[in-house]
C-alpha positions as a LaTeX table, in Angstrom:
\begin{tabular}{lrrr}
\hline
Residue & $x$ (\AA) & $y$ (\AA) & $z$ (\AA) \\
\hline
Met1 & 16.46 & 23.09 & $-45.74$ \\
Lys2 & 16.79 & 24.84 & $-42.40$ \\
Thr3 & 16.68 & 22.89 & $-39.16$ \\
Lys4 & 14.95 & 24.56 & $-36.27$ \\
Phe5 & 16.66 & 24.01 & $-32.95$ \\
Ser6 & 14.69 & 24.46 & $-29.79$ \\
Leu7 & 16.52 & 25.56 & $-26.67$ \\
Leu8 & 13.79 & 24.19 & $-24.40$ \\
Pro9 & 15.18 & 20.62 & $-24.14$ \\
Thr10 & 18.68 & 21.98 & $-23.54$ \\
Ile11 & 17.46 & 24.32 & $-20.81$ \\
Ala12 & 15.43 & 21.52 & $-19.18$ \\
Ile13 & 18.42 & 19.18 & $-19.12$ \\
Thr14 & 20.69 & 21.90 & $-17.75$ \\
Leu15 & 18.16 & 22.70 & $-15.03$ \\
Leu16 & 17.85 & 19.02 & $-14.11$ \\
Phe17 & 21.62 & 18.66 & $-13.73$ \\
Thr18 & 21.79 & 21.87 & $-11.68$ \\
Ile19 & 19.07 & 20.69 & $-9.29$ \\
Ser20 & 20.59 & 17.24 & $-8.86$ \\
Ala21 & 24.02 & 18.80 & $-8.28$ \\
Cys22 & 22.55 & 20.74 & $-5.37$ \\
Ala23 & 21.28 & 17.58 & $-3.66$ \\
Gln24 & 23.55 & 16.48 & $-0.84$ \\
Lys25 & 23.70 & 13.34 & 1.26 \\
Arg26 & 25.93 & 13.25 & 4.26 \\
Asn27 & 26.45 & 11.22 & 7.40 \\
Ile28 & 25.52 & 13.02 & 10.60 \\
Thr29 & 25.44 & 12.22 & 14.32 \\
Ile30 & 22.34 & 11.76 & 16.44 \\
Lys31 & 22.95 & 15.16 & 18.04 \\
Gln32 & 22.59 & 16.75 & 14.58 \\
Leu33 & 19.10 & 15.28 & 14.09 \\
Pro34 & 16.17 & 17.63 & 14.80 \\
Ala35 & 14.98 & 17.36 & 18.42 \\
Pro36 & 11.65 & 15.63 & 17.60 \\
Ala37 & 13.53 & 12.83 & 15.81 \\
Gln38 & 15.91 & 12.40 & 18.75 \\
Thr39 & 12.95 & 12.22 & 21.15 \\
Tyr40 & 11.14 & 9.72 & 18.91 \\
Leu41 & 14.15 & 7.40 & 18.78 \\
Ala42 & 14.75 & 7.60 & 22.54 \\
Lys43 & 11.08 & 6.83 & 23.26 \\
His44 & 10.47 & 3.99 & 20.80 \\
Phe45 & 13.93 & 2.48 & 20.29 \\
Pro46 & 15.70 & 3.07 & 23.63 \\
Asn47 & 17.93 & $-0.01$ & 23.39 \\
Gln48 & 19.14 & 0.50 & 19.83 \\
Ala49 & 21.86 & 2.92 & 18.83 \\
Pro50 & 22.06 & 4.32 & 15.32 \\
Ser51 & 24.46 & 2.47 & 13.02 \\
Tyr52 & 24.42 & 5.52 & 10.81 \\
Ile53 & 22.27 & 8.55 & 10.00 \\
Ile54 & 21.98 & 10.11 & 6.55 \\
Glu55 & 20.84 & 13.68 & 5.99 \\
Asp56 & 19.46 & 13.98 & 2.46 \\
Lys57 & 19.17 & 17.64 & 1.51 \\
Asp58 & 18.08 & 19.13 & $-1.80$ \\
Leu59 & 16.62 & 22.44 & $-2.94$ \\
Met60 & 13.06 & 21.58 & $-1.92$ \\
Lys61 & 13.35 & 19.48 & 1.24 \\
Thr62 & 15.49 & 17.67 & 3.77 \\
Asp63 & 14.97 & 14.10 & 4.97 \\
Tyr64 & 16.75 & 11.97 & 7.53 \\
Lys65 & 17.25 & 8.22 & 7.41 \\
Val66 & 18.34 & 6.49 & 10.61 \\
Val67 & 19.52 & 2.89 & 10.45 \\
Leu68 & 19.58 & 1.27 & 13.88 \\
Thr69 & 21.89 & $-1.48$ & 15.13 \\
Gly70 & 18.93 & $-3.90$ & 15.13 \\
Gly71 & 18.45 & $-3.29$ & 11.40 \\
Ala72 & 15.37 & $-1.05$ & 11.50 \\
Glu73 & 15.29 & 1.99 & 9.22 \\
Ile74 & 13.42 & 5.07 & 10.46 \\
Glu75 & 12.78 & 8.12 & 8.27 \\
Phe76 & 12.00 & 11.68 & 9.29 \\
Asp77 & 11.24 & 14.90 & 7.45 \\
Gly78 & 13.34 & 18.05 & 7.76 \\
Lys79 & 11.60 & 19.07 & 10.99 \\
Gly80 & 12.19 & 15.66 & 12.58 \\
Asn81 & 8.65 & 14.36 & 12.12 \\
Phe82 & 8.40 & 10.60 & 11.69 \\
Tyr83 & 7.01 & 9.32 & 8.38 \\
Glu84 & 8.27 & 5.77 & 7.86 \\
Ala85 & 9.69 & 2.79 & 9.74 \\
Asp86 & 10.80 & $-0.52$ & 8.27 \\
Ser87 & 12.13 & $-3.18$ & 10.60 \\
Asn88 & 13.53 & $-5.38$ & 7.82 \\
Lys89 & 11.96 & $-8.68$ & 8.92 \\
Thr90 & 11.75 & $-8.08$ & 12.65 \\
Ala91 & 8.87 & $-6.60$ & 14.65 \\
Leu92 & 8.53 & $-2.86$ & 15.16 \\
Pro93 & 7.57 & $-1.74$ & 18.67 \\
Val94 & 3.80 & $-1.32$ & 19.07 \\
Ser95 & 4.49 & 2.02 & 20.75 \\
Ile96 & 5.11 & 3.66 & 17.36 \\
Leu97 & 1.47 & 3.11 & 16.37 \\
Pro98 & $-1.21$ & 5.69 & 17.20 \\
Ala99 & $-3.48$ & 4.35 & 19.99 \\
Pro100 & $-6.54$ & 3.70 & 17.77 \\
Ile101 & $-4.45$ & 1.65 & 15.33 \\
Ala102 & $-2.76$ & $-0.32$ & 18.11 \\
Ser103 & $-6.20$ & $-1.07$ & 19.62 \\
Tyr104 & $-7.61$ & $-2.16$ & 16.27 \\
Ile105 & $-4.72$ & $-4.53$ & 15.67 \\
Ala106 & $-4.91$ & $-5.98$ & 19.18 \\
Ala107 & $-8.63$ & $-6.66$ & 18.73 \\
Asn108 & $-8.60$ & $-7.91$ & 15.12 \\
Tyr109 & $-5.09$ & $-9.18$ & 14.38 \\
Lys110 & $-3.93$ & $-10.57$ & 17.71 \\
Gly111 & $-0.42$ & $-11.96$ & 17.54 \\
Gln112 & 0.47 & $-10.22$ & 14.28 \\
Gln113 & 3.65 & $-8.19$ & 14.31 \\
Val114 & 4.13 & $-4.97$ & 12.34 \\
Glu115 & 7.14 & $-4.92$ & 10.03 \\
Lys116 & 6.55 & $-1.61$ & 8.23 \\
Phe117 & 4.61 & 1.52 & 9.21 \\
Glu118 & 4.16 & 4.68 & 7.11 \\
Lys119 & 2.53 & 8.06 & 7.65 \\
Glu120 & 0.97 & 9.29 & 4.42 \\
Arg121 & $-0.92$ & 12.53 & 3.65 \\
Trp122 & $-4.22$ & 10.64 & 3.68 \\
Gly123 & $-3.51$ & 8.47 & 6.74 \\
Tyr124 & $-1.42$ & 5.45 & 7.71 \\
Lys125 & $-0.32$ & 2.24 & 6.07 \\
Leu126 & 1.16 & $-0.74$ & 7.87 \\
Glu127 & 2.46 & $-4.11$ & 6.82 \\
Phe128 & 2.56 & $-7.20$ & 9.02 \\
Met129 & 5.37 & $-9.74$ & 8.97 \\
Asn130 & 3.13 & $-11.99$ & 6.81 \\
Asp131 & 2.93 & $-9.21$ & 4.13 \\
Leu132 & $-0.72$ & $-8.35$ & 4.87 \\
Glu133 & $-1.17$ & $-4.58$ & 4.52 \\
Leu134 & $-3.78$ & $-2.39$ & 6.24 \\
Glu135 & $-4.72$ & 1.24 & 5.66 \\
Phe136 & $-6.10$ & 3.70 & 8.21 \\
Asp137 & $-7.27$ & 7.31 & 7.94 \\
Asn138 & $-5.57$ & 10.19 & 9.78 \\
Asn139 & $-7.68$ & 9.50 & 12.89 \\
Gly140 & $-6.62$ & 5.85 & 13.00 \\
Lys141 & $-9.93$ & 4.52 & 11.68 \\
Phe142 & $-9.54$ & 1.30 & 9.68 \\
Leu143 & $-10.15$ & 1.82 & 5.95 \\
Arg144 & $-9.25$ & $-1.38$ & 4.14 \\
Val145 & $-6.92$ & $-4.29$ & 3.56 \\
Asp146 & $-4.52$ & $-3.31$ & 0.80 \\
Asp147 & $-3.80$ & $-6.02$ & $-1.72$ \\
\hline
\end{tabular}
């Protein structure tokens, strides 16, 4: 009896190892961040220095993760555009929120503090310190409470 051997699984595994071998994470300085990320940090977190900054580069994209001395983690894409902030149990500055979202929260969730804020393709998602999550469209219009 002859056994048929397919090269497809072997090629797929080899390709996977090759791609993952090309991924690189390295520590960088704030001066090595793209300019928009530097500006964002200076504007919204002026009193917190970075503890460390990781550049995560692979074949398809580059991301940056900035961990601040206050514990907040801010993430940027390869061009330095913000896409996620997590304060790790402290309040994020309201200044990071688009104006319509900040207004909505002030009017409907007075006194609530934002712990996590994400920019998604479809809009925005935020989480308050009490774990309540809200979703907004790209224009900042409230969509729903996320359970």
